[in-house]
Structures are given as structure tokens and as C-alpha cells.
Coordinates of C-alpha atoms in Angstrom, one line a residue:
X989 CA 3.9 -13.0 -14.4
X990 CA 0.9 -14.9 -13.5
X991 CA -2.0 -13.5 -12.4
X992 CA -2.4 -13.1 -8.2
X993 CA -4.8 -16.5 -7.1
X994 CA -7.2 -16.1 -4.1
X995 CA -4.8 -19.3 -3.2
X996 CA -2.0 -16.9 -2.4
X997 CA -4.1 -14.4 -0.8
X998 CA -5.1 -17.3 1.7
X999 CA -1.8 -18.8 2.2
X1000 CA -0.9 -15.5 3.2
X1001 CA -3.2 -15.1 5.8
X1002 CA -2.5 -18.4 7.3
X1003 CA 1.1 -17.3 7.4
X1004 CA 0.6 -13.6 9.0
X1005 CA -2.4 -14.6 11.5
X1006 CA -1.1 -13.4 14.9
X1007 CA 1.6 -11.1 13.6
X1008 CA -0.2 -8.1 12.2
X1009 CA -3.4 -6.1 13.4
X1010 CA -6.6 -7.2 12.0
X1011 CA -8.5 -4.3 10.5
X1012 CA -10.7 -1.9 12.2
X1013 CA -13.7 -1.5 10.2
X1014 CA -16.5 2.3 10.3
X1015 CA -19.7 3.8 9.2
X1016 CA -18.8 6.8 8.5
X1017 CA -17.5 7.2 4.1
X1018 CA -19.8 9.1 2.1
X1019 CA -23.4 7.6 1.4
X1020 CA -22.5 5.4 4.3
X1021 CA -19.8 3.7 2.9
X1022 CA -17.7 1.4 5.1
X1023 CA -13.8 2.6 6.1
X1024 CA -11.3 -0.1 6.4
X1025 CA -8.8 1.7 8.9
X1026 CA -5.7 -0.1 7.8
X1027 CA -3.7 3.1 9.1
X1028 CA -3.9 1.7 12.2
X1029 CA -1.8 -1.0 11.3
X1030 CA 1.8 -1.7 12.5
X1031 CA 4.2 1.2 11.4
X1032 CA 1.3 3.1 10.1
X1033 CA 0.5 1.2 7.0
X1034 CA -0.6 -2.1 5.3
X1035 CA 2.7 -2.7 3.9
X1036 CA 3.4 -4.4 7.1
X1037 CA 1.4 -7.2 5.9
X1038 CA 3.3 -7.6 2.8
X1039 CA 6.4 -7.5 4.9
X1040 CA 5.8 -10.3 7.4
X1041 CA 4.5 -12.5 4.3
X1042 CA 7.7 -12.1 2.2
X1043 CA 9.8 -13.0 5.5
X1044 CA 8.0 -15.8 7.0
X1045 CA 7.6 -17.5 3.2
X1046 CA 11.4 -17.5 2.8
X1047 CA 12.0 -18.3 6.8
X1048 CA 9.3 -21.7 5.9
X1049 CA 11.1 -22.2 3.0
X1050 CA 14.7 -21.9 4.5
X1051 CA 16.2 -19.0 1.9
X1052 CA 16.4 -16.5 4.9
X1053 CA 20.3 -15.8 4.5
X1054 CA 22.3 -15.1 7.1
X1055 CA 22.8 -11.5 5.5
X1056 CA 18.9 -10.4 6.1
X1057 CA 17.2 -8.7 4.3
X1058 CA 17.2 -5.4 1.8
X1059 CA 14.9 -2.8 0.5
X1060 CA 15.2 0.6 -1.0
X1061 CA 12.3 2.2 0.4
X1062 CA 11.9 5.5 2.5
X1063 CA 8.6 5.4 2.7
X1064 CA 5.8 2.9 4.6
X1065 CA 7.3 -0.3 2.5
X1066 CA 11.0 0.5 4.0
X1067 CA 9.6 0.7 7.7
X1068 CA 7.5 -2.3 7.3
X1069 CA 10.4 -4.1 6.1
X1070 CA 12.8 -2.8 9.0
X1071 CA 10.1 -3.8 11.6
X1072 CA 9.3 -7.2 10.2
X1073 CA 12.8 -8.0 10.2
X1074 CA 13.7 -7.1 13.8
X1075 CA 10.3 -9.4 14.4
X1076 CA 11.6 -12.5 12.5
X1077 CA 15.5 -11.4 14.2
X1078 CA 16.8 -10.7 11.0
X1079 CA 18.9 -8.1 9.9
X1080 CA 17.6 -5.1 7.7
X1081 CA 19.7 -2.7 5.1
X1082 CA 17.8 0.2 4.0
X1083 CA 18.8 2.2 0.9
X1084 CA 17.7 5.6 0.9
X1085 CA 18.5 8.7 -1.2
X1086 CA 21.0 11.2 1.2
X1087 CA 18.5 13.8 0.9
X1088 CA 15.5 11.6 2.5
X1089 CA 14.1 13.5 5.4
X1090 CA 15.8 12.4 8.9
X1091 CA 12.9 11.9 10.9
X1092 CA 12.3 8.8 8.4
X1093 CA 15.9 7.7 8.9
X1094 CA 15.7 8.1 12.7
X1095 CA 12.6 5.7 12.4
X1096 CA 14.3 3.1 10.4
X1097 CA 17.2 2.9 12.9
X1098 CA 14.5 2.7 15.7
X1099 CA 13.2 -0.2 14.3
X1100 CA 17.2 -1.6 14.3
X1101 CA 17.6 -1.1 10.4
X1102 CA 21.1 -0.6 8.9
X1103 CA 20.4 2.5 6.9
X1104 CA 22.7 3.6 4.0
X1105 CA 22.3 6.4 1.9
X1106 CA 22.9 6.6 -2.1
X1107 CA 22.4 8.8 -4.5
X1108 CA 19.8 11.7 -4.9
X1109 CA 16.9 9.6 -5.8
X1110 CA 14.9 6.5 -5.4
X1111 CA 16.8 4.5 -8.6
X1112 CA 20.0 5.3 -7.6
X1113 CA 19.5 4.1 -3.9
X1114 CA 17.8 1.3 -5.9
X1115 CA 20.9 0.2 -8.2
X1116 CA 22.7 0.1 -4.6
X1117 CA 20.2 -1.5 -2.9
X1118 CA 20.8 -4.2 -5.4
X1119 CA 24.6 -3.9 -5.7
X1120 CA 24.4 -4.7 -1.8
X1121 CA 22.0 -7.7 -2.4
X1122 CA 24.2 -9.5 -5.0
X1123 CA 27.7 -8.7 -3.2
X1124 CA 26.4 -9.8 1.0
X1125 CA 24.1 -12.6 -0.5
X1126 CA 21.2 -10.3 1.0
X1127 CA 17.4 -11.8 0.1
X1128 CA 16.2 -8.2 -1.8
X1129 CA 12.5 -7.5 -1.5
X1130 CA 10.7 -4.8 -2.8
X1131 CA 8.1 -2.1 -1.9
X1132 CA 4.9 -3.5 -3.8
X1133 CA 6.2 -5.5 -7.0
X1134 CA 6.4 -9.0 -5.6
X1135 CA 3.4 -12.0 -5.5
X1136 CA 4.5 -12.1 -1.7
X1137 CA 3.8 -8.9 -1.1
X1138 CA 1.0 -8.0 -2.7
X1139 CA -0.6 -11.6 -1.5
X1140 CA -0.1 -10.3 2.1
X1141 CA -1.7 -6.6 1.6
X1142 CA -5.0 -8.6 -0.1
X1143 CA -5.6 -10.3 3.4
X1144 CA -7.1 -7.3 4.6
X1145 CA -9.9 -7.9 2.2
X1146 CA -11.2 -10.9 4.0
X1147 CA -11.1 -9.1 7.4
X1148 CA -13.2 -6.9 5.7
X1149 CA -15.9 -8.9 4.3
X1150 CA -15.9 -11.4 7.3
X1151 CA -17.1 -7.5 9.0
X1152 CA -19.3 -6.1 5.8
X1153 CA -21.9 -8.8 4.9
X1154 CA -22.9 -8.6 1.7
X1155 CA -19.9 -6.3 0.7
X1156 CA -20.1 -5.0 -3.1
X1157 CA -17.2 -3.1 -3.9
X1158 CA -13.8 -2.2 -2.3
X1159 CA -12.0 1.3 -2.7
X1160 CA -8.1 1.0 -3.0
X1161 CA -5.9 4.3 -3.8
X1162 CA -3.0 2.6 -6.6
X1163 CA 0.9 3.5 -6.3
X1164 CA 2.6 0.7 -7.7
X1165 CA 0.1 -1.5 -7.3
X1166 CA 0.7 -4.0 -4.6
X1167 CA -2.1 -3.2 -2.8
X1168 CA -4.1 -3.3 -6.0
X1169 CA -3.6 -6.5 -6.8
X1170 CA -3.6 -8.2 -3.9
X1171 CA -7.0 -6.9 -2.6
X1172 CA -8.4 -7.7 -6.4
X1173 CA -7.1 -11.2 -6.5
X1174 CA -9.2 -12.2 -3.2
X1175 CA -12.4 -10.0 -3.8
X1176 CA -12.4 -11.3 -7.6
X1177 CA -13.1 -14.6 -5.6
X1178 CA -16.0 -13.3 -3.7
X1179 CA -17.7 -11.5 -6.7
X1180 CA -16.8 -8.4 -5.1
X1181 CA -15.9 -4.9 -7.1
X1182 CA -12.0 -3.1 -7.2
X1183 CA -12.1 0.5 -7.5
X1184 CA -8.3 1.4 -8.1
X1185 CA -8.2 5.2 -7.6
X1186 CA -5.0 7.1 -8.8
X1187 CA -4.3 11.0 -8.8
X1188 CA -4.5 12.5 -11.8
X1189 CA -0.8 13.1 -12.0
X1190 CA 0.3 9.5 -10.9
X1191 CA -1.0 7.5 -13.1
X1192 CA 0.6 4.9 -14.0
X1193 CA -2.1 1.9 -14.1
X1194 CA -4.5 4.1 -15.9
X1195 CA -1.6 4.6 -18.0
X1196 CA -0.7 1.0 -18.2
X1197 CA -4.1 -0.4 -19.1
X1198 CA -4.2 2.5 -22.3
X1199 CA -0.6 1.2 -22.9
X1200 CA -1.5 -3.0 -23.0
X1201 CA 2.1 -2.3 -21.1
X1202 CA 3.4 -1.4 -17.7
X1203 CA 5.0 2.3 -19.4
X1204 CA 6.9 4.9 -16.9
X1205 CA 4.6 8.0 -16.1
X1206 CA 5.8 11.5 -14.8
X1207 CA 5.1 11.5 -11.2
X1208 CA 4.2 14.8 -9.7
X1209 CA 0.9 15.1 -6.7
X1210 CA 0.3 15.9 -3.5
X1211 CA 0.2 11.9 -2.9
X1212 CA 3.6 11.1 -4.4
X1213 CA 5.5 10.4 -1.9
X1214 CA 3.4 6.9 -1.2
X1215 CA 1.7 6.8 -4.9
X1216 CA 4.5 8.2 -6.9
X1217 CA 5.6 5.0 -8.6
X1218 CA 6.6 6.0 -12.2
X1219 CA 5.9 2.3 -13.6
X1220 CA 2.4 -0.1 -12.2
X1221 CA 3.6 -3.9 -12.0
X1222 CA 3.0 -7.0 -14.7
X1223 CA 0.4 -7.9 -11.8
X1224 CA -1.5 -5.0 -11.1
X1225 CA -2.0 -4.4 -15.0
X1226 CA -3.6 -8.1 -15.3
X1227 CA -5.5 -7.2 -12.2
X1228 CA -7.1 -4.3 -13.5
X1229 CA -7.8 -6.5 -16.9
X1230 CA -10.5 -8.0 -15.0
X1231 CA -14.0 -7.3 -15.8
X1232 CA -14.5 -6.7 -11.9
X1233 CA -12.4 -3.5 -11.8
X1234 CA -13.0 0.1 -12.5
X1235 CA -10.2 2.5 -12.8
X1236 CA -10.6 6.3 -11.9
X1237 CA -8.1 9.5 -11.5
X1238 CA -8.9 11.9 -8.9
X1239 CA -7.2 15.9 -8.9
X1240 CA -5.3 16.8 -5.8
X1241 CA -7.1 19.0 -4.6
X1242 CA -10.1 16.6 -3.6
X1243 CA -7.5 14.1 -2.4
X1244 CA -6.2 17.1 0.3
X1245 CA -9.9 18.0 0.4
X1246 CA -11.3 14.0 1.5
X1247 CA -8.2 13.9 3.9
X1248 CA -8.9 17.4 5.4
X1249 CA -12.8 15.8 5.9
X1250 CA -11.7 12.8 7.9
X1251 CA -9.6 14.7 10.2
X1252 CA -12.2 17.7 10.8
X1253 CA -15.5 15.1 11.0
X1254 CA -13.7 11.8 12.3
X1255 CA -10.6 13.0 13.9
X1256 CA -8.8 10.4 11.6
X1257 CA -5.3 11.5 10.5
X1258 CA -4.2 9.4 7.3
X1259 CA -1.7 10.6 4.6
X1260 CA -2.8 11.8 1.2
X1261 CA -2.7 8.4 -0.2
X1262 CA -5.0 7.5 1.9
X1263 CA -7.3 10.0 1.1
X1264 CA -7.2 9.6 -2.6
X1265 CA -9.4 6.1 -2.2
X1266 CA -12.1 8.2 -0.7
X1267 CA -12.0 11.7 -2.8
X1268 CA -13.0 8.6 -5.3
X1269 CA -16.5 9.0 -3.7
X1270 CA -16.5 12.6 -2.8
X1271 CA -16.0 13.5 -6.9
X1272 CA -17.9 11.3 -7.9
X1273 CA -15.7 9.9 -10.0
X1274 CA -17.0 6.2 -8.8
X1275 CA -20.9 6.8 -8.2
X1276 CA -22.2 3.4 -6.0
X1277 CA -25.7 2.5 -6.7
X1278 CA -28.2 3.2 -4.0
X1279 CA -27.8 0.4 -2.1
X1280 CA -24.5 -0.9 -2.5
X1281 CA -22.0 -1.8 0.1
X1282 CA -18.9 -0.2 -0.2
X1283 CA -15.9 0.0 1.7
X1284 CA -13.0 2.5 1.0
X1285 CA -9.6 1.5 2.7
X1286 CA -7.7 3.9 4.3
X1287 CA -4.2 2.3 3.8
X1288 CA -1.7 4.4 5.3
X1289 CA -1.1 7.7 8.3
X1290 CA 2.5 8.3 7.7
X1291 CA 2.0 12.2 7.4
X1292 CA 3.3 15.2 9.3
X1293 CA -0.2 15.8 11.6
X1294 CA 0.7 19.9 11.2
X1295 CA -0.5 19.6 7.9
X1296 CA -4.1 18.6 8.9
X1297 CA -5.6 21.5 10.3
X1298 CA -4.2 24.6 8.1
X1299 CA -3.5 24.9 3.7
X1300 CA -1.4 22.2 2.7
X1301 CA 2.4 22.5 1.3

């Protein structure tokens, strides 16, 4: 797979101008760091922005099949895709595992979403997911391994420079790496730093990169249910070859600790992937020079808000 261009990052921002939230951008990070607050976007994360790309490219390019669309995803890339599609007045199938929590199902069908359940786990509702693709004629997209979604979650890092002058380095937490790669492909452009943060236990860029390979990892952290990808895409891994990038794991317990911080000192809810960007700063684990610019994006508040206040689960 080629390498994300700045070129795709732009053509996606052409395409989703209007139809997503532009982010929100605060003082307030450790050392005075920037925060990108990308929670607020539509359905709660930036995957929305991945979502509207991938349907308005195929709508422009007239492969938007009568069937809609489908996704395996019970998480933020599964909502983003329900809620795009009921924008673009397309139809949505969501595969989930029958054990996925019902207040995520009950959200999908609010946003109109044809939700099926199969299997125990995320491959099985996968292997569905793209049984039901190949046998309705469905266009399948995916939660983060795809040019045109990972090309629409990198516009949010010209939203943030146009607000940062003289912005040095961006702070991205790293699942699968959609995010990743997106946001490094446009701030390679502008000479601008990617820190791609993982948890210690969901690594699978860092492992990746000491691979030469995308390789599965064990998945198991407190930020698994949005970071718990076991394998990092072709383009995230060519992404993070880039002498602009710096790669770091963080422990769970400052990723429950950062979140914890934002809630009690900025009354800003995000989930624990969120929080793993910015526990990046708190460990030190990235140390910004004096005076560098940085900005940590806080890319998703699907969480259960009871969690905030007392020990985490």
C-alpha cells in the first residue's frame, strides 16, 4: 500500500467541509500544551470524519450500491458509519458480536442502522460482516484500515494548525492506526512532529515497526475497547517509518490517571483512548523542549461518565 499523501488528506477536507464539526482547540495540556477536543465531534469521535469521506468518495464516484453500506464495528467506527450513512440516505448493516453491550446497539439503531449480531467476537462478526458484503453487493468499509478513512481523520490536523501558529508536534493515541496515519501524512507536510502513543499492552505499531511487519499483538488494557486492534495497518507502519515520528507506550494506570485529570481540572469527559495521547506528556514518556508547541488530540468520549469520578473497573 502506498504511503498516505498530504494530497489525500486535502481532498478529503474539500469533500467533508460542512458535514463534520471543525475542532475545538485549548490551553490547558501539561506545560501548556494545546488540546484538540475532537470528542466533541459528531457521535463522540473523529471517526466520523473518516466516515463521511469514505461515503461521499464512492457517492462522487457513483459505486454507492443500492445495498448501503457495511461495517463490523461496535465501537466509535460502527456509529460513525451508521450516522454518516443515514446523512448520505444510505442504508447501514452493522455486525456486532451478540454479546456487545445493548446500550451500543440501541445507539446504532437510533442512528437507523440494521444491526446484526454474529459470533462472540470482533472476527467472527467480521467474516459475516463480509459474507453479507459479497452476497447483498454491500460497499464494506472498515474501522481504520482504509486510505479513505484514515485521509478523512488527518483533516483535523489542518484545523489544528490553521488555530496553533507555529505548531511543532502533534499527540495521537494509536489503535489500528487510522488516525495515525492520517494526521502524519498532513503534518509530515508542514514539518510538523507525530507522537503515536500506544498502551503498553496494545501495542501493535510499536510492535510492527520491531517487526519490519504489521504482526498480531495480545490485546489486553484499560483502552482496548477503542485501541485494542491486534494487528496496526500497511499504512500506519510506513507512517511511523518516517523520520518525523516518535513512537511511545504508556501503562494504564497513567492513561486512567491523565483521563481522571481532565475530568477533575477541566470538566472534560473523554474515554481512555483519549487519555492515553496525553498520559504521553504526564510520564514523560515524550518530553517537548521548552518552547515547543504541542498539541495532544483528544479523539474520542464514548465512555460510561460513572466511571470518571470513583476507581476504575
Amino acid at each position: 500500500m502506498h504511503q498516505l499523501s498530504h494530497a489525500d488528506v486535502q481532498q478529503a477536507a474539500a469533500r467533508i467541509a460542512g458535514l463534520v464539526r471543525p475542532v475545538a482547540v485549548s490551553p490547558g495540556g501539561p506545560g501548556g500544551a494545546w488540546l484538540a477536543l475532537e470528542h466533541m465531534q459528531h457521535t463522540g469521535s473523529f471517526k466520523a470524519r473518516g466516515a463521511v469521506n469514505f461515503l461521499r468518495a464512492h457517492r462522487e464516484a457513483g459505486a454507492l450500491p443500492e445495498a448501503g453500506v457495511t461495517i463490523a464495528s461496535g465501537g466509535n467506527a460502527g456509529l460513525a458509519c451508521a450516522w454518516a450513512a443515514r446523512r448520505e440516505g444510505v442504508r447501514a448493516t452493522v455486525f456486532l458480536p451478540v454479546n456487545a453491550p445493548a446500550v451500543k446497539v440501541d445507539r446504532l439503531r437510533g442512528y437507523g442502522a440494521d444491526v446484526r449480531l454474529a459470533g462472540t467476537e470482533y472476527a467472527q462478526a467480521l467474516a459475516a460482516c463480509e459474507e453479507f458484503a459479497a452476497a447483498s453487493g454491500a460497499l464494506a468499509s472498515h474501522a481504520y484500515d482504509h486510505p479513505l478513512v484514515a485521509a478523512g481523520a488527518g483533516t483535523l490536523l489542518e484545523e489544528v494548525r490553521r488555530q496553533v501558529p507555529g505548531l511543532d508536534t502533534v499527540v495521537v493515541s494509536v489503535g489500528g492506526g487510522g488516525l495515525f496515519a492520517g494526521v502524519a501524512a498532513a503534518a509530515r507536510a508542514h514539518g510538523v512532529r507525530t507522537v503515536a502513543v500506544e498502551p503498553e499492552n496494545c501495542r501493535a505499531l510499536h510492535a510492527a515497526l520491531a517487526a519490519g511487519e504489521p504482526v498480531d499483538v495480545p490485546v489486553e488494557s484499560v483502552a482496548a475497547d477503542s485501541l485494542g486492534a491486534r494487528r496496526a495497518s500497511a499504512a500506519a507502519l510506513a507512517a511511523a517509518r518516517d523520520e518525523g515520528v516518535v513512537s511511545v507506550l504508556v501503562p494504564d494506570a497513567e492513561i486512567v490517571r491523565a483521563r481522571r485529570a481532565l475530568w477533575e481540572e477541566h470538566r472534560i469527559a473523554v474515554e481512555h483512548a483519549a487519555s492515553t495521547a496525553l498520559a504521553a506528556l504526564g510520564t514523560g514518556a515524550y518530553r517537548p523542549a521548552p518552547d515547543e508547541r504541542v498539541c495532544v488530540v483528544l479523539c474520542g468520549a464514548n465512555t460510561d461518565p460513572t466511571t470518571l469520578a470513583g476507581p476504575d473497573a
